[in-house]
Amino acid sequence: MLPRPSPGAPRVDELDLAAFFARFDAAAPAHLRLGWRATVFVLGAAWPRALGHGGSFATLDDAARDAALCRAEGVAALAPLLDVLKLVVSLAYFSDRRVEAHFRGSP
Amino acid sequence: MKRVDGRDVRASHELSADVVVVGSGPAGSAAARELARLGATVLVLEEGRWFESGEFPLSSFDSMITAYRDMSASVVVGRAPTPFVQGKMVGGSSPINGAICWRMPRDVYDEWVTAEPALADALPFDALERTLDELDARLGVAPTEPAIAGAKNLLLARGAEALGLEHRPIRRNVSACEGLGRCMQGCPSGRKQSVDATLLADAERAGAVVASSVEVTRVVVERGRATGVVGRAAGGGQVTARARRAVIVAASAVQSPALLMKSGLSRGPVGHHFQCHPGVSMAGRFPEPVRMWEGATQGHEVIGLRRERLKFEALGFGLAVIASRLPGVGRAFSREVAALAHQLDWGAAVRAEAEGRVRLLAGRPVVTFTPTARDVARYRRGLRVMGEMMLAAGADHVSPGVKGFAPRVTTVRELRELEARGPTSPAAYTAAITHMFGTCRMGRRRADSVVGLDFQHHDAAGLFVADSSVFPSNLGVNPQVPIMAVATHAARRALGAADPAPPAPTTRRRALT
């Protein structure tokens, strides 16, 4: 669900996301933690199944993931979850100093 | 001892002063400074901790979890749940705001006096003006220099010029700004003249004691008089502070009414009349790199529609927040993030008509607020005007962030369509709330006010409220300096001191002709 890095930017799988989410869980207010968990459950598990996929979001290939997210964007009830998703994944991605340095240094 | 760090207070701790001030934001710091200048001993209690300028983090996330209340994700409840932003540190929101300084708008003051004519004598405009002059000088308020404005501010000037709207560099409390664009995370160079570095520092030099990381949980009222407060230190100890002369509550328009309610002072309209400035933002993508993170965080404003209750500002966020506001999901979102250097955000602050309410739920404040239909119409108008300015300034496309409307817009015709026929539900708009007012409103009558025109609580002698919660309405402009001015006057009232007399007019010898 994380944004695909631009050319030259650190790849998502190079980042220490476990450390980010440990800090997020410790610091986020209850309603934001709840919103994040609801987002992960609905978009990560329930929504792919509602679209007819056999598994969770993590089991889909890139094209299927993109299609699932684009379909979700057209459903009004899922809009708040997509907002939470974009906020948290952006915070996670840019919390890494290498990412911040890459974008600040980009032409 | 001038400072107490509540993180080190693990056992019961007792303090005392002539006046105990709750909160160290613009209101609390200004009140503490004036009290100390007038010779009172002062104790300031602040829930957040001290930050030195070198401690401010680069990343949005680190800033949000250390310097903001609730990770800047506090939310008003209503038809459109909307985040509101408050700092939680010594200095309140002042160290992490955009440093925008306005004076008290005369037209808003006149509205207040029309509703409550006695205010003209209780808080005369010329006395406020003299206080504002002095504050402006102390805070080093000056217009943003073009050399450090950065593209986002200069493009806003270009867009406003193209539409014929009045605009100007923002007056800010920054000294020798380097244009690092990090006001919202805290200035790493210490250039911002936030209240912790100015007014509170003055108060400390005059003998005030600041106790940080101490959350005040109750005002103690004995036989109808406030005698002190009780709080919890972050280290676990209970803090008891005795006030020999007065308690001044200056904890914000959300926290102050909550503290009064927790103290059993619930009579009257405490928590009612919540007003604010909800804002909507417009993202735009430019063909050339504009590098939104460079230049003065908020250095330019468009004021030509202020009488329509709209004001526009360039915005400056950390990279993560900029990214999270971009349109699209999946690969489309990734493409927008990859072009981060080409993206800009401008904001329209709305002087909303709607009123909400602060209530207590399980000991925590809960804010309810729903914009009126006219407020939502202002969202639409604000987005249209921002979009037109962005396109006029050269944007390839703009993204209004309105659910149920085109995610990308390239023509003025579409923007006019948005204003004329955009969604009427506030939930369709991506908004955020700053600047909150009115929840301990001042007035003569107990039935419709919480404090009198002398800022003293109607039901508790010696208890004063000095922040924007006493304002009869929102201002439509950034309120930090008017808040400081009003708090300065409240501090004088708490000590029974008069406002300084105006300087004697200069007499000139008439030339003989």
Coordinates of C-alpha atoms in Angstrom, one line a residue:
Chain A
M1 CA 0.0 0.0 0.0
L2 CA 3.0 2.3 0.2
P3 CA 3.7 4.7 -2.6
R4 CA 6.1 3.4 -5.1
P5 CA 9.3 5.3 -4.8
S6 CA 10.4 7.5 -7.6
P7 CA 13.6 6.6 -9.6
G8 CA 16.6 6.8 -7.3
A9 CA 14.5 6.9 -4.1
P10 CA 14.9 4.2 -1.4
R11 CA 12.7 1.2 -2.0
V12 CA 10.0 0.6 0.4
D13 CA 11.4 -2.8 1.4
E14 CA 14.6 -1.2 2.4
L15 CA 12.9 0.8 5.1
D16 CA 12.6 -0.1 8.8
L17 CA 8.8 0.1 8.8
A18 CA 8.6 -2.1 12.0
A19 CA 10.3 0.7 13.9
F20 CA 7.9 3.3 12.4
F21 CA 4.8 1.4 13.4
A22 CA 6.1 0.7 16.9
R23 CA 6.5 4.5 17.4
F24 CA 3.1 5.1 15.7
D25 CA 1.3 2.7 18.0
A26 CA 3.0 4.3 21.0
A27 CA 2.2 7.9 20.1
A28 CA -1.0 8.0 18.0
P29 CA -4.2 8.8 19.8
A30 CA -6.7 6.0 20.1
H31 CA -9.0 7.2 17.3
L32 CA -6.2 7.3 14.8
R33 CA -4.9 3.8 15.8
L34 CA -8.4 2.5 15.5
G35 CA -8.8 4.2 12.1
W36 CA -5.6 2.7 10.9
R37 CA -6.5 -0.8 12.0
A38 CA -9.9 -0.4 10.4
T39 CA -8.2 0.7 7.2
V40 CA -5.8 -2.2 7.2
F41 CA -8.7 -4.7 7.8
V42 CA -11.1 -3.3 5.3
L43 CA -8.7 -2.4 2.4
G44 CA -6.2 -5.2 3.2
A45 CA -8.6 -8.1 3.8
A46 CA -12.3 -7.4 3.2
W47 CA -12.1 -5.3 0.1
P48 CA -10.0 -7.7 -2.0
R49 CA -12.4 -10.5 -1.1
A50 CA -15.4 -8.3 -1.9
L51 CA -13.9 -7.9 -5.4
G52 CA -13.6 -11.7 -5.8
H53 CA -10.0 -12.2 -5.0
G54 CA -9.3 -15.3 -3.0
G55 CA -6.6 -13.7 -0.7
S56 CA -5.7 -10.5 1.0
F57 CA -4.2 -7.4 -0.6
A58 CA -0.7 -8.7 0.2
T59 CA -1.2 -11.7 -2.0
L60 CA -2.2 -9.7 -5.1
D61 CA 0.2 -8.8 -7.9
D62 CA 1.0 -5.1 -8.6
A63 CA -1.7 -4.7 -11.3
A64 CA -4.4 -6.3 -9.1
R65 CA -3.4 -4.1 -6.1
D66 CA -3.6 -1.0 -8.3
A67 CA -7.0 -2.0 -9.6
A68 CA -8.3 -2.8 -6.1
L69 CA -7.3 0.7 -4.8
C70 CA -8.7 2.4 -7.9
R71 CA -12.0 0.6 -7.4
A72 CA -12.0 1.7 -3.7
E73 CA -11.5 5.3 -4.7
G74 CA -14.9 5.2 -6.4
V75 CA -16.8 4.1 -3.3
A76 CA -17.8 7.0 -1.1
A77 CA -17.9 4.9 2.1
L78 CA -14.2 4.0 1.6
A79 CA -13.0 7.5 1.1
P80 CA -12.1 8.2 4.8
L81 CA -10.1 5.0 4.9
L82 CA -8.2 6.0 1.8
D83 CA -7.4 9.3 3.5
V84 CA -6.1 7.5 6.5
L85 CA -4.1 5.2 4.3
K86 CA -2.4 8.0 2.4
L87 CA -1.6 9.9 5.6
V88 CA 0.0 6.9 7.4
V89 CA 1.9 5.5 4.5
S90 CA 3.3 8.9 3.6
L91 CA 4.4 9.5 7.2
A92 CA 6.0 6.0 7.2
Y93 CA 7.8 6.5 3.9
F94 CA 9.1 10.0 4.6
S95 CA 10.0 9.2 8.2
D96 CA 13.2 7.7 6.8
R97 CA 16.0 10.2 6.5
R98 CA 17.2 8.8 3.2
V99 CA 13.8 9.4 1.6
E100 CA 13.6 12.9 3.0
A101 CA 17.1 13.6 1.7
H102 CA 16.3 12.2 -1.8
F103 CA 13.3 14.3 -2.3
R104 CA 14.8 17.5 -0.8
G105 CA 17.7 17.0 -3.1
S106 CA 15.7 16.2 -6.2
P107 CA 15.8 18.8 -9.1
Chain B
M1 CA 14.8 28.0 40.7
K2 CA 13.1 29.3 37.5
R3 CA 12.1 26.0 35.9
V4 CA 10.5 22.8 37.1
D5 CA 10.5 19.8 34.7
G6 CA 7.5 17.7 35.5
R7 CA 9.2 14.6 34.0
D8 CA 11.4 14.7 37.1
V9 CA 8.5 15.1 39.5
R10 CA 7.7 11.7 40.9
A11 CA 6.3 12.6 44.3
S12 CA 3.9 15.3 45.6
H13 CA 5.2 18.7 44.8
E14 CA 3.9 22.0 46.2
L15 CA 4.4 25.4 44.6
S16 CA 2.9 28.8 45.3
A17 CA 2.8 32.3 43.7
D18 CA 0.8 35.4 43.7
V19 CA -0.7 34.3 40.4
V20 CA -0.8 30.9 38.8
V21 CA -1.1 30.8 35.0
V22 CA -2.4 27.7 33.3
G23 CA -0.9 27.4 29.8
S24 CA 2.2 28.9 28.2
G25 CA 0.9 29.6 24.7
P26 CA 0.5 33.1 23.3
A27 CA -2.2 33.9 26.0
G28 CA -0.4 32.4 29.0
S29 CA 3.0 33.8 28.1
A30 CA 1.6 37.3 27.5
A31 CA -0.3 37.2 30.8
A32 CA 2.8 35.9 32.7
R33 CA 5.0 38.7 31.2
E34 CA 2.6 41.4 32.2
L35 CA 2.0 40.0 35.7
A36 CA 5.7 39.8 36.3
R37 CA 6.3 43.3 34.9
L38 CA 3.7 44.6 37.4
G39 CA 5.6 43.0 40.3
A40 CA 3.6 39.9 41.0
T41 CA 5.2 36.5 41.6
V42 CA 4.1 34.2 38.8
L43 CA 4.0 30.4 38.3
V44 CA 3.2 29.1 34.8
L45 CA 2.1 25.5 34.4
E46 CA 2.3 23.9 31.0
E47 CA 1.3 20.4 29.9
G48 CA 3.9 20.1 27.2
R49 CA 7.7 20.2 27.5
W50 CA 10.4 22.6 26.6
F51 CA 12.0 22.4 23.2
E52 CA 15.3 24.0 22.3
S53 CA 15.6 25.1 18.7
G54 CA 18.2 22.4 17.9
E55 CA 15.8 19.7 19.0
F56 CA 13.1 20.3 16.4
P57 CA 13.0 17.3 14.0
L58 CA 13.1 17.3 10.2
S59 CA 10.4 14.7 9.5
S60 CA 6.7 15.5 9.8
F61 CA 6.1 12.3 11.8
D62 CA 8.7 13.1 14.4
S63 CA 7.3 16.5 14.8
M64 CA 3.8 15.3 15.0
I65 CA 4.5 12.8 17.8
T66 CA 6.6 15.2 19.9
A67 CA 5.2 18.7 19.5
Y68 CA 1.6 18.4 18.6
R69 CA -1.4 17.4 20.7
D70 CA -2.8 14.0 19.7
M71 CA -0.3 13.8 16.8
S72 CA -2.1 16.8 15.3
A73 CA -5.0 14.4 14.7
S74 CA -7.5 15.8 17.2
V75 CA -10.9 15.7 15.5
V76 CA -14.1 17.8 15.8
V77 CA -17.2 15.6 15.6
G78 CA -20.2 16.4 13.5
R79 CA -21.5 15.9 9.9
A80 CA -17.9 16.3 8.7
P81 CA -15.3 15.0 11.2
T82 CA -12.4 17.5 10.7
P83 CA -9.0 17.6 12.3
F84 CA -7.9 20.5 14.4
V85 CA -4.4 21.3 15.2
Q86 CA -2.9 22.4 18.5
G87 CA 0.7 22.4 19.8
K88 CA 1.6 20.8 23.1
M89 CA 4.8 22.3 24.3
V90 CA 6.1 25.3 26.2
G91 CA 4.9 28.2 24.0
G92 CA 1.7 26.3 23.0
S93 CA 1.3 26.4 19.2
S94 CA 3.5 29.4 18.8
P95 CA 6.8 27.5 18.1
I96 CA 5.1 25.4 15.5
N97 CA 2.7 27.8 13.8
G98 CA 3.3 29.7 10.5
A99 CA 4.4 32.9 12.4
I100 CA 1.6 34.9 10.8
C101 CA 0.9 38.1 12.7
W102 CA -2.2 40.2 12.4
R103 CA -3.5 43.0 14.5
M104 CA -7.0 43.1 15.9
P105 CA -9.2 43.9 12.9
R106 CA -11.2 47.0 13.6
D107 CA -14.3 45.7 11.8
V108 CA -14.4 42.6 14.0
Y109 CA -13.9 44.7 17.2
D110 CA -16.8 47.0 16.1
E111 CA -19.0 43.9 15.7
W112 CA -18.1 42.9 19.3
V113 CA -19.0 46.4 20.6
T114 CA -22.2 46.4 18.7
A115 CA -23.2 43.2 20.5
E116 CA -21.9 44.4 23.9
P117 CA -21.5 48.2 24.0
A118 CA -19.9 48.1 27.5
L119 CA -16.9 46.5 25.8
A120 CA -15.9 49.9 24.4
D121 CA -15.0 51.0 27.9
A122 CA -13.8 47.7 29.3
L123 CA -11.4 46.9 26.5
P124 CA -10.9 50.2 24.5
F125 CA -9.7 49.8 21.0
D126 CA -7.0 52.5 21.4
A127 CA -5.6 50.7 24.5
L128 CA -5.5 47.4 22.6
E129 CA -3.7 49.2 19.7
R130 CA -1.0 50.5 22.1
T131 CA -0.6 47.0 23.5
L132 CA -0.4 45.6 19.9
D133 CA 2.3 48.2 19.0
E134 CA 4.4 47.1 21.9
L135 CA 3.9 43.4 21.1
D136 CA 4.7 43.9 17.4
A137 CA 8.0 45.5 18.4
R138 CA 8.9 42.8 20.9
L139 CA 8.1 40.0 18.5
G140 CA 10.0 41.7 15.6
V141 CA 6.9 41.6 13.4
A142 CA 7.8 42.5 9.8
P143 CA 6.7 41.6 6.2
T144 CA 8.3 38.6 4.6
E145 CA 11.3 39.5 2.5
P146 CA 11.0 38.5 -1.2
A147 CA 14.5 37.1 -1.1
I148 CA 13.5 34.2 1.2
A149 CA 9.8 33.9 0.1
G150 CA 10.4 30.9 -2.2
A151 CA 8.3 30.0 -5.3
K152 CA 5.1 29.1 -3.5
N153 CA 4.7 32.6 -2.1
L154 CA 5.8 34.4 -5.2
L155 CA 3.5 32.3 -7.4
L156 CA 0.6 33.2 -5.0
A157 CA 1.4 36.9 -5.6
R158 CA 1.4 36.3 -9.3
G159 CA -1.9 34.5 -9.3
A160 CA -3.6 37.1 -7.1
E161 CA -2.2 39.9 -9.3
A162 CA -3.7 38.1 -12.4
L163 CA -7.1 38.0 -10.7
G164 CA -6.9 41.6 -9.4
L165 CA -7.1 40.5 -5.8
E166 CA -5.4 42.5 -3.0
H167 CA -2.4 40.6 -1.7
R168 CA 0.7 41.2 0.4
P169 CA 3.7 39.6 2.0
I170 CA 2.7 38.2 5.4
R171 CA 3.8 40.0 8.5
R172 CA 5.6 37.4 10.6
N173 CA 7.4 37.2 13.9
V174 CA 10.7 35.9 12.5
S175 CA 14.1 37.6 12.8
A176 CA 16.5 37.1 9.9
C177 CA 14.5 34.3 8.4
E178 CA 16.5 31.8 6.3
G179 CA 13.5 30.5 4.4
L180 CA 14.0 26.9 5.6
G181 CA 10.3 26.3 5.3
R182 CA 10.1 24.4 8.6
C183 CA 8.0 26.7 10.8
M184 CA 5.4 23.9 11.3
Q185 CA 8.1 21.6 12.7
G186 CA 9.8 24.3 14.7
C187 CA 12.5 26.6 13.5
P188 CA 15.8 24.7 13.7
S189 CA 17.7 28.0 13.7
G190 CA 15.7 29.6 16.4
R191 CA 14.8 32.5 14.1
K192 CA 11.1 32.4 15.0
Q193 CA 10.3 34.9 17.8
S194 CA 7.7 32.5 19.3
V195 CA 6.4 33.3 22.8
D196 CA 8.6 30.9 24.6
A197 CA 11.7 32.8 23.3
T198 CA 10.2 36.2 23.8
L199 CA 7.3 36.9 26.1
L200 CA 7.9 33.9 28.4
A201 CA 11.6 34.6 28.5
D202 CA 10.8 38.2 29.5
A203 CA 8.5 36.8 32.3
E204 CA 11.3 34.5 33.5
R205 CA 13.8 37.3 33.6
A206 CA 11.3 39.2 35.8
G207 CA 11.1 36.2 38.1
A208 CA 8.3 34.0 36.8
V209 CA 8.7 30.2 37.4
V210 CA 7.7 27.9 34.5
A211 CA 6.7 24.3 35.4
S212 CA 6.6 22.2 32.2
S213 CA 5.2 18.7 31.6
V214 CA 2.5 19.4 34.3
E215 CA -1.1 18.9 33.3
V216 CA -3.5 20.9 35.4
T217 CA -6.6 18.8 36.2
R218 CA -8.6 21.1 38.4
V219 CA -8.9 24.6 39.6
V220 CA -9.4 24.7 43.4
V221 CA -12.3 27.0 44.4
E222 CA -12.9 27.5 48.1
R223 CA -15.9 29.5 49.4
G224 CA -16.4 31.0 45.9
R225 CA -12.8 32.0 45.4
A226 CA -10.1 30.4 43.3
T227 CA -7.1 29.5 45.5
G228 CA -5.0 27.4 43.3
V229 CA -4.8 24.4 41.0
V230 CA -4.0 20.7 41.2
G231 CA -2.2 18.8 38.4
R232 CA -0.3 15.7 37.4
A233 CA 3.4 15.8 36.5
A234 CA 4.6 13.7 33.6
G235 CA 6.9 12.0 36.2
G236 CA 3.8 10.8 38.1
G237 CA 3.8 13.2 41.0
Q238 CA 0.8 15.3 42.0
V239 CA 1.5 19.0 41.8
T240 CA -0.4 21.5 44.0
A241 CA 0.0 25.2 43.3
R242 CA -1.4 27.8 45.6
A243 CA -2.4 31.2 44.2
R244 CA -2.3 34.0 46.7
R245 CA -4.1 36.5 44.4
A246 CA -5.5 34.9 41.2
V247 CA -5.6 31.9 38.9
I248 CA -5.5 32.7 35.2
V249 CA -6.6 30.0 32.8
A250 CA -5.0 30.3 29.3
A251 CA -5.1 26.8 28.0
S252 CA -6.9 27.4 24.6
A253 CA -10.6 27.5 23.5
V254 CA -10.7 23.7 23.8
Q255 CA -8.8 23.0 27.0
S256 CA -9.9 26.0 29.0
P257 CA -13.6 25.2 29.1
A258 CA -12.8 21.6 29.7
L259 CA -10.7 22.6 32.7
L260 CA -13.5 24.7 34.1
M261 CA -16.0 21.9 33.6
K262 CA -13.6 19.4 35.4
S263 CA -13.4 21.9 38.2
G264 CA -17.2 21.9 38.7
L265 CA -17.6 25.3 37.0
S266 CA -20.2 24.2 34.5
R267 CA -22.9 26.8 35.0
G268 CA -23.6 29.2 32.1
P269 CA -22.5 28.7 28.5
V270 CA -19.1 27.2 29.2
G271 CA -18.1 25.2 26.2
H272 CA -20.8 26.8 24.0
H273 CA -20.3 29.2 21.1
F274 CA -17.2 27.3 19.8
Q275 CA -16.1 29.1 16.7
C276 CA -13.1 28.5 14.4
H277 CA -11.5 29.0 11.0
P278 CA -11.9 25.8 9.0
G279 CA -9.7 25.8 5.9
V280 CA -9.7 24.0 2.6
S281 CA -6.6 23.6 0.5
M282 CA -5.9 23.3 -3.2
A283 CA -3.0 21.3 -4.6
G284 CA -1.5 22.3 -7.9
R285 CA 1.1 20.8 -10.2
F286 CA 3.5 23.1 -12.0
P287 CA 5.6 22.4 -15.1
E288 CA 8.8 23.7 -13.4
P289 CA 10.0 22.5 -9.9
V290 CA 8.6 24.8 -7.3
R291 CA 9.9 22.9 -4.2
M292 CA 7.2 23.8 -1.8
W293 CA 9.4 23.0 1.2
E294 CA 11.7 25.8 0.4
G295 CA 11.1 29.5 1.3
A296 CA 9.2 31.1 4.1
T297 CA 6.6 28.6 5.3
Q298 CA 3.8 31.0 4.9
G299 CA 5.0 34.2 3.4
H300 CA 2.2 35.6 1.3
E301 CA -1.5 36.1 1.7
V302 CA -4.5 37.3 -0.4
I303 CA -6.8 39.5 1.6
G304 CA -9.0 40.9 -1.1
L305 CA -12.0 38.7 -0.1
R306 CA -11.7 39.1 3.7
R307 CA -15.1 40.9 3.8
E308 CA -16.5 37.7 2.2
R309 CA -15.0 35.8 5.2
L310 CA -12.2 34.3 3.1
K311 CA -8.4 34.7 3.3
F312 CA -5.8 32.8 1.3
E313 CA -2.3 31.8 2.2
A314 CA 0.5 29.8 0.8
L315 CA 1.0 26.7 2.9
G316 CA 4.2 24.9 3.9
F317 CA 4.2 21.4 5.3
G318 CA 6.7 18.7 5.9
L319 CA 7.2 16.4 2.9
A320 CA 5.0 13.6 4.3
V321 CA 2.1 15.9 4.7
I322 CA 2.5 17.4 1.3
A323 CA 2.5 13.9 -0.2
S324 CA -0.5 12.7 1.8
R325 CA -2.6 15.5 0.3
L326 CA -1.9 14.6 -3.3
P327 CA -4.7 13.2 -5.4
G328 CA -5.1 9.6 -6.5
V329 CA -4.3 6.1 -5.2
G330 CA -2.0 3.3 -6.2
R331 CA 0.2 4.1 -9.2
A332 CA -1.5 7.4 -9.9
F333 CA -0.6 8.5 -6.3
S334 CA 2.9 7.2 -6.7
R335 CA 3.4 9.3 -9.9
E336 CA 2.2 12.4 -8.0
V337 CA 4.6 11.7 -5.2
A338 CA 7.4 11.2 -7.6
A339 CA 6.7 14.7 -8.9
L340 CA 6.7 16.2 -5.4
A341 CA 9.1 19.0 -6.3
H342 CA 6.4 20.3 -8.8
Q343 CA 3.5 20.4 -6.3
L344 CA 2.1 23.3 -4.3
D345 CA -0.6 23.7 -1.7
W346 CA -2.4 26.9 -0.9
G347 CA -5.1 27.3 1.7
A348 CA -8.3 29.3 2.1
A349 CA -9.2 30.1 5.7
V350 CA -12.9 30.6 6.3
R351 CA -14.3 32.8 9.0
A352 CA -17.1 30.3 9.7
E353 CA -20.5 31.4 10.9
A354 CA -21.2 28.0 12.5
E355 CA -21.0 27.5 16.2
G356 CA -20.1 24.2 17.9
R357 CA -19.6 23.1 21.5
V358 CA -16.9 21.7 23.7
R359 CA -18.1 19.0 26.1
L360 CA -16.4 16.6 28.5
L361 CA -16.5 12.9 27.8
A362 CA -14.6 10.6 30.2
G363 CA -12.6 13.6 31.4
R364 CA -11.5 14.6 27.9
P365 CA -12.8 17.5 25.8
V366 CA -14.9 16.5 22.8
V367 CA -15.7 19.2 20.2
T368 CA -18.8 19.1 18.0
F369 CA -19.0 21.4 15.0
T370 CA -20.7 21.4 11.7
P371 CA -20.2 24.2 9.1
T372 CA -23.4 25.9 7.9
A373 CA -24.5 25.7 4.3
R374 CA -23.1 29.3 3.8
D375 CA -19.8 28.1 5.2
V376 CA -19.7 25.3 2.7
A377 CA -20.5 27.7 0.0
R378 CA -17.4 29.6 1.1
Y379 CA -15.3 26.4 0.8
R380 CA -16.5 26.2 -2.8
R381 CA -15.8 29.8 -3.5
G382 CA -12.4 29.6 -1.8
L383 CA -11.4 26.5 -3.9
R384 CA -12.6 28.2 -7.1
V385 CA -10.5 31.4 -6.4
M386 CA -7.4 29.4 -5.4
G387 CA -7.8 27.2 -8.5
E388 CA -8.1 30.3 -10.8
M389 CA -5.0 31.8 -9.1
M390 CA -3.0 28.6 -9.5
L391 CA -3.9 28.3 -13.2
A392 CA -3.2 31.9 -13.7
A393 CA 0.2 31.4 -12.1
G394 CA 1.0 28.6 -14.5
A395 CA -0.2 25.3 -12.9
D396 CA -0.7 22.4 -15.3
H397 CA -3.6 21.2 -13.3
V398 CA -5.1 21.7 -9.8
S399 CA -6.6 19.2 -7.4
P400 CA -9.5 20.5 -5.3
G401 CA -9.7 17.4 -3.1
V402 CA -13.5 17.4 -3.2
K403 CA -15.1 14.0 -3.0
G404 CA -17.6 13.6 -5.9
F405 CA -15.8 16.1 -8.0
A406 CA -13.1 15.8 -10.6
P407 CA -9.7 15.0 -8.9
R408 CA -7.8 17.1 -11.5
V409 CA -9.0 20.3 -13.0
T410 CA -7.4 22.2 -15.9
T411 CA -9.9 24.9 -16.8
V412 CA -11.6 27.9 -15.1
R413 CA -14.9 26.7 -16.4
E414 CA -14.6 23.5 -14.2
L415 CA -13.7 25.7 -11.2
R416 CA -16.8 27.9 -11.7
E417 CA -18.8 24.7 -12.0
L418 CA -17.4 23.6 -8.6
E419 CA -18.4 26.9 -7.0
A420 CA -21.9 26.9 -8.6
R421 CA -22.8 23.2 -8.3
G422 CA -20.2 21.5 -6.1
P423 CA -21.2 19.2 -3.3
T424 CA -23.2 20.9 -0.5
S425 CA -22.2 18.4 2.2
P426 CA -19.3 19.5 4.3
A427 CA -18.1 15.9 4.4
A428 CA -17.2 16.1 0.7
Y429 CA -14.4 18.6 1.5
T430 CA -10.9 18.0 2.8
A431 CA -10.7 20.6 5.5
A432 CA -8.7 21.3 8.7
I433 CA -9.4 23.6 11.6
T434 CA -7.1 26.1 13.1
H435 CA -7.8 29.1 15.5
M436 CA -10.6 28.4 18.0
F437 CA -12.6 30.9 20.0
G438 CA -15.6 31.7 22.1
T439 CA -16.1 28.8 24.6
C440 CA -15.7 31.0 27.7
R441 CA -17.2 34.1 26.2
M442 CA -16.9 37.4 28.0
G443 CA -19.9 39.6 28.7
R444 CA -21.9 41.4 31.4
R445 CA -24.7 38.9 31.7
R446 CA -24.3 35.5 33.4
A447 CA -26.9 33.9 31.1
D448 CA -24.8 34.3 28.0
S449 CA -21.2 34.6 29.2
V450 CA -18.7 32.8 31.3
V451 CA -16.5 35.6 32.4
G452 CA -17.2 39.3 33.0
L453 CA -15.8 42.2 31.0
D454 CA -13.0 42.2 33.5
F455 CA -12.2 38.5 32.5
Q456 CA -13.2 37.2 35.9
H457 CA -15.3 34.2 36.1
H458 CA -18.9 35.0 37.1
D459 CA -19.0 32.3 39.8
A460 CA -15.4 32.2 41.1
A461 CA -13.7 35.3 42.4
G462 CA -10.0 35.5 41.5
L463 CA -10.4 33.1 38.6
F464 CA -9.7 34.7 35.2
V465 CA -9.8 33.4 31.7
A466 CA -7.3 35.1 29.3
D467 CA -7.2 33.2 26.0
S468 CA -9.3 33.2 22.8
S469 CA -12.1 31.4 24.5
V470 CA -13.2 34.8 25.9
F471 CA -13.5 36.3 22.4
P472 CA -17.1 37.0 21.5
S473 CA -16.5 35.7 18.0
N474 CA -13.8 34.4 15.6
L475 CA -11.6 37.0 13.8
G476 CA -11.2 35.8 10.3
V477 CA -7.5 36.4 10.6
N478 CA -4.6 34.7 12.4
P479 CA -5.2 35.5 16.1
Q480 CA -2.0 35.0 17.9
V481 CA -1.1 38.6 18.5
P482 CA -4.6 39.8 19.3
I483 CA -4.7 36.9 21.8
M484 CA -1.5 38.1 23.4
A485 CA -2.9 41.7 23.6
V486 CA -6.2 40.6 25.2
A487 CA -4.3 38.4 27.6
T488 CA -2.1 41.3 28.6
H489 CA -5.2 43.3 29.4
A490 CA -6.6 40.4 31.4
A491 CA -3.4 40.2 33.4
R492 CA -3.8 43.8 34.4
R493 CA -7.4 43.2 35.4
A494 CA -6.3 40.3 37.6
L495 CA -4.0 42.6 39.5
G496 CA -6.5 45.5 39.5
A497 CA -4.0 47.5 37.4
A498 CA -5.1 50.1 34.9
D499 CA -4.1 50.3 31.3
P500 CA -1.1 52.6 30.8
A501 CA -2.2 56.1 29.9
P502 CA -1.6 57.1 26.2
P503 CA 1.5 59.1 25.6
A504 CA 1.0 62.8 25.9
P505 CA 0.5 64.4 22.5
T506 CA 3.6 66.1 21.2
T507 CA 3.1 69.9 21.3
R508 CA 4.7 71.9 18.6
R509 CA 5.3 75.6 18.7
R510 CA 3.2 77.2 16.1
A511 CA 5.4 78.9 13.6
L512 CA 5.1 82.7 13.5
T513 CA 4.1 83.9 10.2

